[in-house]
CSV table of C-alpha atoms in Angstrom, one decimal:
chain,number,residue,atom,x,y,z
A,5,UNK,CA,-28.9,-8.8,10.7
A,6,UNK,CA,-25.5,-9.7,9.0
A,7,UNK,CA,-22.2,-8.3,10.6
A,8,UNK,CA,-19.1,-8.1,8.7
A,9,UNK,CA,-16.1,-8.1,11.4
A,10,UNK,CA,-13.2,-5.8,10.4
A,11,UNK,CA,-9.8,-4.2,11.4
A,12,UNK,CA,-8.6,-0.7,10.5
A,13,UNK,CA,-5.3,1.2,10.8
A,14,UNK,CA,-5.6,4.8,12.0
A,15,UNK,CA,-2.8,6.7,10.4
A,16,UNK,CA,-3.3,10.5,10.9
A,17,UNK,CA,-1.0,13.1,9.6
A,18,UNK,CA,-1.2,16.7,9.7
A,19,UNK,CA,-4.9,16.4,11.0
A,20,UNK,CA,-5.7,14.3,7.9
A,21,UNK,CA,-6.5,10.1,8.1
A,22,UNK,CA,-4.8,8.2,5.5
A,23,UNK,CA,-7.9,6.5,3.4
A,24,UNK,CA,-7.3,4.2,0.4
A,25,UNK,CA,-10.3,3.0,-2.5
A,26,UNK,CA,-9.9,-0.1,-3.7
A,27,UNK,CA,-10.7,-0.7,-7.7
A,28,UNK,CA,-14.1,-0.7,-8.7
A,29,UNK,CA,-15.5,1.1,-5.7
A,30,UNK,CA,-16.9,4.7,-5.2
A,31,UNK,CA,-15.9,5.2,-1.7
A,32,UNK,CA,-12.8,5.7,0.4
A,33,UNK,CA,-11.9,3.3,3.5
A,34,UNK,CA,-9.5,3.6,6.2
A,35,UNK,CA,-7.2,0.7,5.1
A,36,UNK,CA,-7.5,-2.6,7.0
A,37,UNK,CA,-9.6,-5.7,6.5
A,38,UNK,CA,-11.0,-9.2,7.5
A,39,UNK,CA,-9.0,-11.5,10.0
A,40,UNK,CA,-8.4,-15.2,8.4
A,41,UNK,CA,-8.9,-18.3,10.3
A,42,UNK,CA,-6.9,-18.5,13.9
A,43,UNK,CA,-5.4,-14.7,12.9
A,44,UNK,CA,-5.3,-12.2,15.7
A,45,UNK,CA,-5.9,-8.7,15.3
A,46,UNK,CA,-2.4,-7.8,15.4
A,47,UNK,CA,-1.5,-10.5,13.0
A,48,UNK,CA,-4.2,-9.4,10.5
A,49,UNK,CA,-3.8,-5.9,10.6
A,50,UNK,CA,-0.2,-6.3,9.9
A,51,UNK,CA,-0.9,-8.8,7.2
A,52,UNK,CA,-3.8,-6.8,5.6
A,53,UNK,CA,-1.5,-3.4,5.8
A,54,UNK,CA,1.6,-5.1,4.3
A,55,UNK,CA,-0.7,-6.2,1.4
A,56,UNK,CA,-2.6,-3.4,0.6
A,57,UNK,CA,0.1,-0.5,1.4
A,58,UNK,CA,3.5,-2.0,1.1
A,59,UNK,CA,4.4,-1.0,4.9
A,60,UNK,CA,5.2,-3.0,8.3
A,61,UNK,CA,3.4,-2.2,11.1
A,62,UNK,CA,5.5,-1.8,14.2
A,63,UNK,CA,3.6,-4.3,16.7
A,64,UNK,CA,5.3,-3.0,19.9
A,65,UNK,CA,3.5,0.4,19.3
A,66,UNK,CA,-0.1,-0.8,18.4
A,67,UNK,CA,-2.8,0.9,20.7
A,68,UNK,CA,-6.3,0.3,20.4
A,69,UNK,CA,-8.7,3.2,19.3
A,70,UNK,CA,-12.3,2.0,19.4
A,71,UNK,CA,-14.9,-0.2,17.9
A,72,UNK,CA,-17.7,1.2,15.4
A,73,UNK,CA,-20.3,-0.2,13.8
A,74,UNK,CA,-22.6,1.0,11.2
A,75,UNK,CA,-24.5,0.1,7.9
A,76,UNK,CA,-22.1,-1.6,5.5
A,77,UNK,CA,-22.0,0.4,2.4
A,78,UNK,CA,-23.1,-1.3,-0.6
A,79,UNK,CA,-24.9,-4.1,1.0
A,80,UNK,CA,-28.7,-5.1,2.1
A,81,UNK,CA,-30.1,-2.7,5.0
A,82,UNK,CA,-29.5,-5.7,7.6
A,83,UNK,CA,-26.0,-5.9,7.1
A,84,UNK,CA,-23.8,-4.1,9.2
A,85,UNK,CA,-19.9,-3.6,9.5
A,86,UNK,CA,-18.0,-3.7,12.9
A,87,UNK,CA,-14.5,-2.0,12.9
A,88,UNK,CA,-12.2,-2.4,15.6
A,89,UNK,CA,-9.3,0.2,15.0
A,90,UNK,CA,-5.9,0.3,16.2
A,91,UNK,CA,-3.0,3.1,15.5
A,92,UNK,CA,0.8,2.3,15.5
A,93,UNK,CA,3.8,3.3,13.9
A,94,UNK,CA,5.1,1.7,10.5
A,95,UNK,CA,8.4,1.7,8.5
A,96,UNK,CA,8.3,1.6,4.4
A,97,UNK,CA,6.8,3.9,2.1
A,98,UNK,CA,3.0,4.0,1.6
A,99,UNK,CA,2.1,2.4,-1.8
A,100,UNK,CA,-1.1,1.2,-3.3
A,101,UNK,CA,-0.8,-2.8,-3.6
A,102,UNK,CA,-3.1,-5.5,-4.5
A,103,UNK,CA,-6.6,-4.2,-4.8
A,104,UNK,CA,-6.0,-0.9,-3.8
A,105,UNK,CA,-6.3,1.5,-6.7
A,106,UNK,CA,-5.7,5.0,-4.7
A,107,UNK,CA,-4.5,6.6,-1.2
A,108,UNK,CA,-5.8,9.8,-0.1
A,109,UNK,CA,-5.5,12.0,3.0
A,110,UNK,CA,-8.9,13.1,3.7
A,111,UNK,CA,-10.5,15.2,6.6
A,112,UNK,CA,-14.0,15.7,7.8
A,113,UNK,CA,-15.0,17.9,5.2
A,114,UNK,CA,-14.5,14.9,2.9
A,115,UNK,CA,-16.8,12.8,4.8
A,116,UNK,CA,-19.4,12.3,1.6
A,117,UNK,CA,-16.5,10.2,0.1
A,118,UNK,CA,-16.3,7.3,2.9
A,119,UNK,CA,-18.6,4.8,4.0
A,120,UNK,CA,-21.0,5.3,7.1
A,121,UNK,CA,-18.6,3.5,9.7
A,122,UNK,CA,-15.8,5.4,8.3
A,123,UNK,CA,-17.9,8.8,8.6
A,124,UNK,CA,-18.5,7.6,12.4
A,125,UNK,CA,-14.7,7.3,13.0
A,126,UNK,CA,-14.0,10.7,11.5
A,127,UNK,CA,-16.5,12.2,13.9
A,128,UNK,CA,-14.6,10.2,16.8
A,129,UNK,CA,-11.2,11.7,15.6
A,130,UNK,CA,-12.5,14.8,15.6
A,131,UNK,CA,-14.2,15.0,19.1
A,132,UNK,CA,-10.5,13.9,20.2
A,133,UNK,CA,-9.1,16.9,18.2
A,134,UNK,CA,-6.9,14.7,16.1
A,135,UNK,CA,-8.8,15.1,12.9
A,136,UNK,CA,-9.9,18.5,10.8
């Protein structure tokens, strides 16, 4: 089994979650990415979100949400993704940058548009009463 270790930023507004679509991809993903060598979760998340969405995360407000694991979309059957999720406040204006082509606010009714691990996160957030 191969495991892809990623971080994700959970941003919810009006009971919808911020999702992104990368150029050339057919699914939306909760924004975030992989750690670079020596980075903490906080450092990697701040760097990835700045690169992808042009906003600054407020590190003093970062809160752990949960860790979720499922098959990695577009990868062989033995490849899984582990997504460690955090919430936090931010400043700036959300804007697609780098490889991100589109930003979209999604609800549970949009689960067919997201990866398997994101679907698990959507279900968890709905159970918590945070997502429609």
